[in-house]
mmCIF file of C-alpha atoms in Angstrom:
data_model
loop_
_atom_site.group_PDB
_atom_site.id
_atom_site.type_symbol
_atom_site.label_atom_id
_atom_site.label_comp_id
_atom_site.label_asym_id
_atom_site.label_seq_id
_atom_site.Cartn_x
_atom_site.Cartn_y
_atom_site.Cartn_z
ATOM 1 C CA UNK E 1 58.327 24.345 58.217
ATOM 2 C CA UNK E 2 56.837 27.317 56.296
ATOM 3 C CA UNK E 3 53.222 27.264 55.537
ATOM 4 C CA UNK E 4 51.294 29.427 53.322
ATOM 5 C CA UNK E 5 49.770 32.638 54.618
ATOM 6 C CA UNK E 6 48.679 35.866 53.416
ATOM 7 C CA UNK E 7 50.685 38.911 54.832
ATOM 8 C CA UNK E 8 48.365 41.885 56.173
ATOM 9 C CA UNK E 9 49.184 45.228 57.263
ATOM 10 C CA UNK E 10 48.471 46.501 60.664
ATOM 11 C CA UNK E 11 45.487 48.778 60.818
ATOM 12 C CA UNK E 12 45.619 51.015 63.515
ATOM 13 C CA UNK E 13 43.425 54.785 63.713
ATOM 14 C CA UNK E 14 44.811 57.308 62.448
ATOM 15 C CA UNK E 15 45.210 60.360 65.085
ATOM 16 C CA UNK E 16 47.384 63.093 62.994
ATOM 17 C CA UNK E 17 47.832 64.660 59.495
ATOM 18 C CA UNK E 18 51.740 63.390 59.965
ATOM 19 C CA UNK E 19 50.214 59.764 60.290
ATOM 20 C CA UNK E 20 47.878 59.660 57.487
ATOM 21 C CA UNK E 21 50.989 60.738 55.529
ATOM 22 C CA UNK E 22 53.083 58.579 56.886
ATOM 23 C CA UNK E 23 50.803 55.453 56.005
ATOM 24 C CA UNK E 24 50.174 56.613 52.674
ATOM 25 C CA UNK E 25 53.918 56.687 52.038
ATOM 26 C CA UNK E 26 53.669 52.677 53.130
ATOM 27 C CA UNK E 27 50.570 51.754 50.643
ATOM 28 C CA UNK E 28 52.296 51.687 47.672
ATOM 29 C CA UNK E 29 55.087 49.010 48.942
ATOM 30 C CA UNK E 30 52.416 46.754 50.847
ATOM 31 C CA UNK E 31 50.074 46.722 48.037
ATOM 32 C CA UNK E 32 52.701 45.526 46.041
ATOM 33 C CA UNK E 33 53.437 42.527 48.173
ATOM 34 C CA UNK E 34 49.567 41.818 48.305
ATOM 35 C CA UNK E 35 48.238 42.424 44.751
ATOM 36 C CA UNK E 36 51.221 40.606 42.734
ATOM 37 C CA UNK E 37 54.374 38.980 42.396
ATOM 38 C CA UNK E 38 58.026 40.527 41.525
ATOM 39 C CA UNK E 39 60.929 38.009 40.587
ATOM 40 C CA UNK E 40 64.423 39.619 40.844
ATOM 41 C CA UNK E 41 66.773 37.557 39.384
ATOM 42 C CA UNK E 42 70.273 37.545 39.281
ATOM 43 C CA UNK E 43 71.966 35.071 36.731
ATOM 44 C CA UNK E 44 75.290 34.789 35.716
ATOM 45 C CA UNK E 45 76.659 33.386 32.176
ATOM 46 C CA UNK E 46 74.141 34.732 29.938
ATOM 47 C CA UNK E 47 74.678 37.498 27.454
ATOM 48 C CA UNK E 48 73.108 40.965 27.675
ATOM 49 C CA UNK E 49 69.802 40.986 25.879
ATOM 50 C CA UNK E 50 68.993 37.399 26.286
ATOM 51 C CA UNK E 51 65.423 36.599 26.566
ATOM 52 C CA UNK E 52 63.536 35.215 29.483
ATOM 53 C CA UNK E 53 60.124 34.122 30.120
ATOM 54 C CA UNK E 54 57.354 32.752 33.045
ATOM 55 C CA UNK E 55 55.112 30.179 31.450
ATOM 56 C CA UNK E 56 52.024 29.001 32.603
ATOM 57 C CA UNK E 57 52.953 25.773 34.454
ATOM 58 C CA UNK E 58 50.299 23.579 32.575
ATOM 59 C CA UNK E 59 49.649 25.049 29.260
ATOM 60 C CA UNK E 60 53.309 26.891 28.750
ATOM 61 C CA UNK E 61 51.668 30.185 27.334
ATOM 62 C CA UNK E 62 54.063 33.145 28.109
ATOM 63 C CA UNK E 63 52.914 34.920 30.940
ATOM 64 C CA UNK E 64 55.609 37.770 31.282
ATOM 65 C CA UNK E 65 58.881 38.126 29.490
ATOM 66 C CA UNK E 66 61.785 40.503 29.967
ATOM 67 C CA UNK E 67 65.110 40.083 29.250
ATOM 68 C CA UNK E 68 68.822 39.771 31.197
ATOM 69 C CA UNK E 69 71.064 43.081 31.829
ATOM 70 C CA UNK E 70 74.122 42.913 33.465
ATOM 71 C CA UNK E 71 72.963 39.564 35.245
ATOM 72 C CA UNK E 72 69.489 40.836 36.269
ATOM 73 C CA UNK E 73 66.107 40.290 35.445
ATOM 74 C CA UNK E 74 62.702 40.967 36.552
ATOM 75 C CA UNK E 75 59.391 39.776 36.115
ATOM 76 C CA UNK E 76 56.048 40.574 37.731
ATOM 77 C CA UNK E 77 52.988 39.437 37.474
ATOM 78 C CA UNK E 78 49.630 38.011 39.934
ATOM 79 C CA UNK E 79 48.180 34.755 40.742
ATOM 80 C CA UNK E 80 44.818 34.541 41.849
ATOM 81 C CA UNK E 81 46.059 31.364 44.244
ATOM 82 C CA UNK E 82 49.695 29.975 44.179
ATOM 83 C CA UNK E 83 50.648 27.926 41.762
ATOM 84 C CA UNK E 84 53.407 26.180 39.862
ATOM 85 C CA UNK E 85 55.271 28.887 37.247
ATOM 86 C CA UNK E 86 58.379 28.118 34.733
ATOM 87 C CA UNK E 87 60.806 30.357 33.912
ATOM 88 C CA UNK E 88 62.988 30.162 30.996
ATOM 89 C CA UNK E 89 65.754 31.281 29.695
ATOM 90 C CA UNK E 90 66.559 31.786 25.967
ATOM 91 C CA UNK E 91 63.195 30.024 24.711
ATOM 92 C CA UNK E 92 65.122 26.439 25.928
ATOM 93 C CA UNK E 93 66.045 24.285 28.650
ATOM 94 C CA UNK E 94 66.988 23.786 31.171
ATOM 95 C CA UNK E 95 64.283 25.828 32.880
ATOM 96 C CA UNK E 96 63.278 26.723 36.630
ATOM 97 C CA UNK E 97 59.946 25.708 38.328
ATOM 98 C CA UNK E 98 58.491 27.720 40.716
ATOM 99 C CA UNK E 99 56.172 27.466 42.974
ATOM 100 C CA UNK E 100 54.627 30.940 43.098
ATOM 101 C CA UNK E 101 52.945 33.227 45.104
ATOM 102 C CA UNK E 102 51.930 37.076 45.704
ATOM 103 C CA UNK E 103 55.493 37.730 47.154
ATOM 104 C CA UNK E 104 58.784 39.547 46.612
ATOM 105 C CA UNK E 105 60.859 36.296 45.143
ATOM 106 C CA UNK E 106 64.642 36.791 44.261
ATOM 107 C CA UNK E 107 66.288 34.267 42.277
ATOM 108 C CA UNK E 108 70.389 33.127 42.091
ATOM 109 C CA UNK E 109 71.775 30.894 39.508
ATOM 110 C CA UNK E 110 74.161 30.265 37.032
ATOM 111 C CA UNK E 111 73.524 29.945 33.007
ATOM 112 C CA UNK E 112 75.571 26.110 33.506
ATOM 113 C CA UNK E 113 72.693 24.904 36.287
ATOM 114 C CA UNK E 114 69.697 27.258 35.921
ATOM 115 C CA UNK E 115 67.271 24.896 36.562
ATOM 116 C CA UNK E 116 69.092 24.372 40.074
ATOM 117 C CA UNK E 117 68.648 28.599 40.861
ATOM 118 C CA UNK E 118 68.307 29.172 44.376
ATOM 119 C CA UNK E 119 64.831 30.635 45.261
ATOM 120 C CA UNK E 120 63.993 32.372 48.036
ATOM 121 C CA UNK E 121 61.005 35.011 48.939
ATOM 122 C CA UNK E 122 57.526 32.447 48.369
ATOM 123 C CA UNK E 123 56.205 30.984 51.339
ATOM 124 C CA UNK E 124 54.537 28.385 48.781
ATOM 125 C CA UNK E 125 58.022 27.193 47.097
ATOM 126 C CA UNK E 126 59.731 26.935 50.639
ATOM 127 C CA UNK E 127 56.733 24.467 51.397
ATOM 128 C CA UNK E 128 57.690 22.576 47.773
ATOM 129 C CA UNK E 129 61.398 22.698 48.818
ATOM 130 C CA UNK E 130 60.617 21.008 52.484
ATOM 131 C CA UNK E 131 58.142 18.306 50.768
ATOM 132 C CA UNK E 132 60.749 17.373 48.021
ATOM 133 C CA UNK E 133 63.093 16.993 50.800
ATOM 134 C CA UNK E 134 61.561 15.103 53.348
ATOM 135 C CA UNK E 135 60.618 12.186 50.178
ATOM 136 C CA UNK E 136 64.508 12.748 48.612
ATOM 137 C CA UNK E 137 65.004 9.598 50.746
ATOM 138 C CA UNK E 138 62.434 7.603 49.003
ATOM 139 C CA UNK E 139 62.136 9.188 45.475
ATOM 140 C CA UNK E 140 62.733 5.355 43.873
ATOM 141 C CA UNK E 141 59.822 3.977 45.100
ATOM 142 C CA UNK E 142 58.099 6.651 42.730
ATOM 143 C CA UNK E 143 59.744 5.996 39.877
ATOM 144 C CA UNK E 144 58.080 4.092 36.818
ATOM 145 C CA UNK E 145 58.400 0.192 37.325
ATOM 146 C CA UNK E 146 60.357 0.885 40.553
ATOM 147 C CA UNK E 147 60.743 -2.652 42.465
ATOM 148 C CA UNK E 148 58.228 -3.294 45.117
ATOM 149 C CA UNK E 149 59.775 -1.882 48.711
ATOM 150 C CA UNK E 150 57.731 -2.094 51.441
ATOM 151 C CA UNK E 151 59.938 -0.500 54.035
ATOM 152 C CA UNK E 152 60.560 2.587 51.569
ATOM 153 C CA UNK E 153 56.662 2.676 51.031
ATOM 154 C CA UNK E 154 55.574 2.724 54.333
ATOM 155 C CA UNK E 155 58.258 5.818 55.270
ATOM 156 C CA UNK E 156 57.182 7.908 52.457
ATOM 157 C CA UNK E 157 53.499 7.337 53.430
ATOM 158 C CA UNK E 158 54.507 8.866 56.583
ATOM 159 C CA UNK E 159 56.290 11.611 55.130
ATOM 160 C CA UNK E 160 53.254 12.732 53.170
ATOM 161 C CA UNK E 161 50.388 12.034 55.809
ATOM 162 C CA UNK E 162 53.062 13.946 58.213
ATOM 163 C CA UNK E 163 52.898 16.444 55.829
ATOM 164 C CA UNK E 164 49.527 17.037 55.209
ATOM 165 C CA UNK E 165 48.764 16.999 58.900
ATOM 166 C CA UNK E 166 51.157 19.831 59.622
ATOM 167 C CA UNK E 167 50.412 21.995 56.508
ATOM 168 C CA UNK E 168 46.838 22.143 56.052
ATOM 169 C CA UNK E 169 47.144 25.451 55.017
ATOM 170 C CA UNK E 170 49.736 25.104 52.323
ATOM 171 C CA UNK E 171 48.993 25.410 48.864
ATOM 172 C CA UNK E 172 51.512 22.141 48.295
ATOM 173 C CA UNK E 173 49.772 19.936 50.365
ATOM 174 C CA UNK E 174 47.777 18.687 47.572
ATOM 175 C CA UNK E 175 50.769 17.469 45.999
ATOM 176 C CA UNK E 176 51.813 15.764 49.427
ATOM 177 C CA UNK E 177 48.225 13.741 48.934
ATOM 178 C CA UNK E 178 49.059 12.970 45.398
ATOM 179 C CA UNK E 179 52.157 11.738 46.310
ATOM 180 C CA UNK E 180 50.498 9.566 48.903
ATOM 181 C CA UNK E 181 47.919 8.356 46.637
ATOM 182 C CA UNK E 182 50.466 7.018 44.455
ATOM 183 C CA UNK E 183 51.935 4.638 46.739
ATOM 184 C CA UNK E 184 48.655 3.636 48.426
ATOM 185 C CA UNK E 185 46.190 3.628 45.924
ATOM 186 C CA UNK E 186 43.869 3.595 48.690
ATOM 187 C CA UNK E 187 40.857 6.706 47.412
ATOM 188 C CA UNK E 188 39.605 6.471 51.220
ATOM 189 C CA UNK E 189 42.299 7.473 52.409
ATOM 190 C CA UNK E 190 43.264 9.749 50.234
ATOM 191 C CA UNK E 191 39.611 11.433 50.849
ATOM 192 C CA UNK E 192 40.668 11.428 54.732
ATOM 193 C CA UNK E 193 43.858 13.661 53.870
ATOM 194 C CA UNK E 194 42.312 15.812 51.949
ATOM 195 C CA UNK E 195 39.151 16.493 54.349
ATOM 196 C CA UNK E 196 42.047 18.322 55.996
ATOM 197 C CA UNK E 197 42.885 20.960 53.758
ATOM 198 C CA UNK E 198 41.523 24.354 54.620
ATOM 199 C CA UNK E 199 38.941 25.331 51.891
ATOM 200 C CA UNK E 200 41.088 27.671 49.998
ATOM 201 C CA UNK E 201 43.309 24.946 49.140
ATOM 202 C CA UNK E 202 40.552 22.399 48.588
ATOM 203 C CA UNK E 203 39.430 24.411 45.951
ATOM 204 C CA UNK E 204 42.845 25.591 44.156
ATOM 205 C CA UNK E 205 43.532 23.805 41.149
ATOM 206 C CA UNK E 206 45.557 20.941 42.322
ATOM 207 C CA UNK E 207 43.110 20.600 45.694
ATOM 208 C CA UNK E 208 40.185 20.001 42.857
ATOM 209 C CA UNK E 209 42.660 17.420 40.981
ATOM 210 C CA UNK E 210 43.010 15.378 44.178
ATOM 211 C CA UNK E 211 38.905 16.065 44.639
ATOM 212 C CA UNK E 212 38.353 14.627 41.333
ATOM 213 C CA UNK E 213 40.904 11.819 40.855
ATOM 214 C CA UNK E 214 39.036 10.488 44.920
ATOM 215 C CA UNK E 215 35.707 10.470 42.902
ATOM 216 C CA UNK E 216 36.842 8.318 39.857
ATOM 217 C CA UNK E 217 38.669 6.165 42.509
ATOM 218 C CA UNK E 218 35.617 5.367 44.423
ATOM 219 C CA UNK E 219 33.839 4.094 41.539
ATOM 220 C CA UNK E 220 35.740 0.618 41.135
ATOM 221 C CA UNK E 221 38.020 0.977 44.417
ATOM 222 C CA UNK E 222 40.516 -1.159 45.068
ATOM 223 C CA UNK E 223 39.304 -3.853 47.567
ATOM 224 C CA UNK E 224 35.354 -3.758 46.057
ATOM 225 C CA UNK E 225 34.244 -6.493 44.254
ATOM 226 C CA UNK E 226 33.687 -5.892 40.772
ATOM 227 C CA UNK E 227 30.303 -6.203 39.770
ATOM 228 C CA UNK E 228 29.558 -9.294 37.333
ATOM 229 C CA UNK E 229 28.035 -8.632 33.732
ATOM 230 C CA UNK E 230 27.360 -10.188 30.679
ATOM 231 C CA UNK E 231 27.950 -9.904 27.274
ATOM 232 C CA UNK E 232 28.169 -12.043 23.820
ATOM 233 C CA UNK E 233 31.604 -13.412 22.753
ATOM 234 C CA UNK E 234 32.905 -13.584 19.166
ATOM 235 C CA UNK E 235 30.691 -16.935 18.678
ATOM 236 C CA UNK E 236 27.674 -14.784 19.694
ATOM 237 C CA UNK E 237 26.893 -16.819 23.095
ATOM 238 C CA UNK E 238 26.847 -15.351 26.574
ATOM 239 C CA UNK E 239 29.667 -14.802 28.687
ATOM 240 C CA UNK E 240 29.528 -14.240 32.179
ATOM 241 C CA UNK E 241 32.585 -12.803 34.271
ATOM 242 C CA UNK E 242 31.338 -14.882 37.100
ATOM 243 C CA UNK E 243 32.025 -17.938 34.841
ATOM 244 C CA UNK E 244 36.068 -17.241 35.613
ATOM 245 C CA UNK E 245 35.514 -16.789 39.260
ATOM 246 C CA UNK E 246 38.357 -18.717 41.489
ATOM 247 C CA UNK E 247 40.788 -17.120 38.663
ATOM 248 C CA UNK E 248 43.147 -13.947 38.632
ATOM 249 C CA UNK E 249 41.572 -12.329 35.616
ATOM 250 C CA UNK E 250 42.577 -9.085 33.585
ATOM 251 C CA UNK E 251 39.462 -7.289 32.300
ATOM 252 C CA UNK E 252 40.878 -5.938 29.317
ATOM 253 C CA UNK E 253 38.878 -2.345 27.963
ATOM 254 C CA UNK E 254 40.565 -2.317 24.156
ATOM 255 C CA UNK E 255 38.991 -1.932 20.283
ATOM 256 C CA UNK E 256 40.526 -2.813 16.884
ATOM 257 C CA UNK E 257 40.918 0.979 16.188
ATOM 258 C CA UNK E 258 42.535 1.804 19.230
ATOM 259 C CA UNK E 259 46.237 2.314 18.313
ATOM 260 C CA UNK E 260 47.642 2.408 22.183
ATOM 261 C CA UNK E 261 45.664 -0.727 22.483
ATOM 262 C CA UNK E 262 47.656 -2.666 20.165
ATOM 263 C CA UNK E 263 50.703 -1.386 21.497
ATOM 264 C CA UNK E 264 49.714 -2.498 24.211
ATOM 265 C CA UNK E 265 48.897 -5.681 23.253
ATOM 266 C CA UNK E 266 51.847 -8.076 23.288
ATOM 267 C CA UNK E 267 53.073 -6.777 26.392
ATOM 268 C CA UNK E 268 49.214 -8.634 27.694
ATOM 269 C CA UNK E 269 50.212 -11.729 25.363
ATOM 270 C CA UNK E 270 53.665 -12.188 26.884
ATOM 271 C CA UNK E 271 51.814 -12.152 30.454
ATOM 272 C CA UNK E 272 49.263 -14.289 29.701
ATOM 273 C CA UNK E 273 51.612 -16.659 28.125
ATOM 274 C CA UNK E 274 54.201 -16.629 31.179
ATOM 275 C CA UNK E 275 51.010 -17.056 33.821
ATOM 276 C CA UNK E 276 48.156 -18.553 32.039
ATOM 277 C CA UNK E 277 49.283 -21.763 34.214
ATOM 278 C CA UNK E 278 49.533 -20.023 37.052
ATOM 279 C CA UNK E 279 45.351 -19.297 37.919
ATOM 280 C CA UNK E 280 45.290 -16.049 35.473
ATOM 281 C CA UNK E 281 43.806 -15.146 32.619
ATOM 282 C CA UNK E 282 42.370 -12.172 30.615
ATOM 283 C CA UNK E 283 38.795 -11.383 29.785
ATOM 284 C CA UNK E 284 38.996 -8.695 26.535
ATOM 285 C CA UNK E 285 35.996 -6.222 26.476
ATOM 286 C CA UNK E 286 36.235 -4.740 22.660
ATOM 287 C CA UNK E 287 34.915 -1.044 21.844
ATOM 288 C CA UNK E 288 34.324 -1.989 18.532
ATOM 289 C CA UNK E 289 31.212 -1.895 15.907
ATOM 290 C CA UNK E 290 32.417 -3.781 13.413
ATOM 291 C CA UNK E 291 32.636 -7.608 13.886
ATOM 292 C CA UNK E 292 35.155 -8.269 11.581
ATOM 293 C CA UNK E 293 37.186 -5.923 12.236
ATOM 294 C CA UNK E 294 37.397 -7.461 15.983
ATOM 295 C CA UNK E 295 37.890 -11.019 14.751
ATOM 296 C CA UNK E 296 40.709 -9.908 12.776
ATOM 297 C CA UNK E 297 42.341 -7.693 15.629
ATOM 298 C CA UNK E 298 42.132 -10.623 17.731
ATOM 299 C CA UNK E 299 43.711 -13.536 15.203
ATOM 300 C CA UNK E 300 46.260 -11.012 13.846
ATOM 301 C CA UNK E 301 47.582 -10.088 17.858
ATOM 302 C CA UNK E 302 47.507 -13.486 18.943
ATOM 303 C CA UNK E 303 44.693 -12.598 21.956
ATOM 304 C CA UNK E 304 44.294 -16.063 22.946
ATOM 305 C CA UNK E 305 41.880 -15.554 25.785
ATOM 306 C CA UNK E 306 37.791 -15.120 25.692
ATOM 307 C CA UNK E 307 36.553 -12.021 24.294
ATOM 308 C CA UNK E 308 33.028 -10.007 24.919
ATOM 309 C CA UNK E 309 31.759 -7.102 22.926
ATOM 310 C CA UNK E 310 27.998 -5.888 21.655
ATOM 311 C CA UNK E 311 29.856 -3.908 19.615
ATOM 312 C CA UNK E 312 28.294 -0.819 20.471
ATOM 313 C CA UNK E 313 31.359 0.864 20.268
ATOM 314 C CA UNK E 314 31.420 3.929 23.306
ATOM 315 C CA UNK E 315 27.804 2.646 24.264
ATOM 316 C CA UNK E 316 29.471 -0.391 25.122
ATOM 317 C CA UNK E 317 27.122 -1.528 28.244
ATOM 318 C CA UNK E 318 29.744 -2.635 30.029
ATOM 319 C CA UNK E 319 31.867 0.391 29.332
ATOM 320 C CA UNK E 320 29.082 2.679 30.635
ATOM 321 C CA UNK E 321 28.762 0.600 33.618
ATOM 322 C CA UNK E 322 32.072 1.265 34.683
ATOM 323 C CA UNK E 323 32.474 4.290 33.454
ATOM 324 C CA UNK E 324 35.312 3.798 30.823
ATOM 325 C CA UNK E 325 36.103 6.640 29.267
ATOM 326 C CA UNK E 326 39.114 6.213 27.437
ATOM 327 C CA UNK E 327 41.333 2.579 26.383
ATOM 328 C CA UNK E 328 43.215 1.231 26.916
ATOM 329 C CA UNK E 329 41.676 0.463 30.678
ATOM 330 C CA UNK E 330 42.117 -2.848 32.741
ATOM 331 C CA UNK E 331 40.953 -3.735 35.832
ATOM 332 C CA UNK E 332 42.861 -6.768 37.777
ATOM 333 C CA UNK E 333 40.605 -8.864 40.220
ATOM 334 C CA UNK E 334 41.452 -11.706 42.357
ATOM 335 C CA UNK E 335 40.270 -15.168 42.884
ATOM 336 C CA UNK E 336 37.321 -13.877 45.373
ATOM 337 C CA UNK E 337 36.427 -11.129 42.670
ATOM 338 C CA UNK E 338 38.014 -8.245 44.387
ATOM 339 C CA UNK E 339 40.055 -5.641 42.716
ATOM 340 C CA UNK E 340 43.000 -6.241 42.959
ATOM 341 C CA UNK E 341 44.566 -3.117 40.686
ATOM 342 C CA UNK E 342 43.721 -0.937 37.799
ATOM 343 C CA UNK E 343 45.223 0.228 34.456
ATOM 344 C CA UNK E 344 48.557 -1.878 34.359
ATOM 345 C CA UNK E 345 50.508 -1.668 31.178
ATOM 346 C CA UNK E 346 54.211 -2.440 29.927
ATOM 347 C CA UNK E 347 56.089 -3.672 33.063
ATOM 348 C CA UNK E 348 53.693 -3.085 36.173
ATOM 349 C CA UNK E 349 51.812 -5.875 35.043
ATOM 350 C CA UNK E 350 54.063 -8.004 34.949
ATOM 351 C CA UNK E 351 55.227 -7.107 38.377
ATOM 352 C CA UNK E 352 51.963 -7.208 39.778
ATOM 353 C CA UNK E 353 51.191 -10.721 38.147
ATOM 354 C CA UNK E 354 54.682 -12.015 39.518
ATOM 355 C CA UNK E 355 54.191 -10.372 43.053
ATOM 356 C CA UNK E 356 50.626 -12.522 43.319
ATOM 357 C CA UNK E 357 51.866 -15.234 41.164
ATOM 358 C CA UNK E 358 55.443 -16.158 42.604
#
């Protein structure tokens, strides 16, 4: 499998005018391999004159544009570390990714399947193209509200820590951890893969995602119990978490205001009514400052479970002690207190709820 690498010349003394010259005849070519990109395209289908572009791969901003001639193209450019690139044709989909490096990359499509153009020339994308290959077999278990599948979980796991273990080096890697993280949702782990990434890629942009998304993890990890606290309900009286202890219980981060919370909302009513028998319950935190509006939020939803605020709004104490920073947030918790999962909405929560509850 390919792995990243930078590409040096040789350096050897120089011993004769006819050397010197001969090297200097070589710089030009190297230098271009080393110091920036070229994409040499050849496309068939599209008309001369026809306009086509590499975007940024997160914002979208134009980086380079050119346009198709007799079936060719070229773009050039330089990334400061690989990273992923889109090229488009015409200003619409379907477009190409890229995974992109400082390399000579040629590209060979067709106008009816551009987005499946055949890319050859960066080290990087070969990487992307043996990751997305060796998960092809298990690409359901990632998809949204995919059905549990233990056997398929545990072989893409292996895939990806495989991965990572034989690719240190590779700009992709990070994505192999992400990958992993998503099924295991374990950030310890996910720390241990990515203590083995060489420092370059620990510190490109998708090595700091996976740096950063470890640290919010380890705050309220999966496994920890979740520490009690106490707040007043709508009567004005003191609720403990504790109090629900023994129960499955959804800690609910929402506020009146919050319109993705109240979208969100019957899909926790229709749980709470199918398992409120079952042990489980939900415990809603509100964001809000005003009292009324919270009462009313609550009656006109149908939120039939106890509710806590000090309606401090984003100075919520219990929102600064965990760290919410945005809502709608849950955290699930077992019997014993432990976590048991974080941030289900629409139909993982149900899934969850009937995988503990059934």
């Amino acid at each position: 499998m390919a792995q990243t690498a930078s590409k040096t010349n040789a350096k050897g003394k120089q011993s004769t005018s006819s050397t010197q010259k001969k090297d200097n005849s070589k710089t030009p070519a190297a230098s271009k391999v080393i110091d920036g990109f070229t994409i040499e395209g050849e496309v068939t289908g599209f008309a001369d004159g026809t306009g086509i572009a590499l975007l940024n791969g997160q914002t979208g901003a134009p980086e380079s544009e050119t346009t198709i001639k007799a079936n060719h193209f070229s773009l050039r450019g330089k990334v400061d570390a690989p990273e992923f690139k889109i090229v488009m044709v015409d200003k619409k989909p379907p477009y190409l990714t890229i995974f992109l490096d400082n390399s000579q990359v040629k590209v060979s499509g067709t106008k009816e399947a551009f987005d499946k153009s055949n890319v050859t020339g960066s080290a990087t994308h070969n990487d992307f193209i043996a990751l997305n290959l060796a998960l092809a077999p298990y690409q359901k278990v990632f998809a949204e509200n995919a059905p549990y599948d233990a056997a398929a979980i545990a072989g893409a796991l292996q895939v990806t820590e495989d991965f990572v273990q034989k690719n240190p080096a590779s700009f992709i890697t990070p994505l192999a951890i992400i990958r992993h993280s998503q099924l295991a949702d374990d950030p310890f782990k996910t720390e241990a893969l990515f203590n083995q990434l060489t420092p370059a890629v620990k510190n490109s942009a998708m090595g700091s995602y996976v740096a950063q998304q470890v640290t919010d993890a380890k705050r309220n990890a999966i496994g920890t119990v979740l520490a009690d606290f106490t707040q007043a309900d709508t009567t004005g009286n003191p609720f403990t978490l504790a109090s629900l202890r023994g129960k499955y219980v959804l800690i609910d981060f929402w506020a009146s205001w919050c319109r993705p919370c109240r979208q969100e909302n019957p899909n926790v009513v229709a749980n709470f009514e199918k398992f409120k028998d079952k042990n489980f319950t939900v415990l809603g935190v509100s964001l809000d400052k005003a009292k009324p509006a919270w009462i009313d939020a609550i009656h006109m939803d149908g939120l039939n479970w106890p509710h806590v605020s000090d309606l401090q709004g984003w100075a919520n104490d219990v929102a600064k002690q965990f760290q919410i920073q945005s809502i709608p947030q849950n955290f699930l918790i077992g019997p014993d207190g432990k976590i048991i999962a974080k941030n289900l909405r629409g139909p993982a929560l149900e899934q969850k709820l009937t995988q503990l509850l059934q």
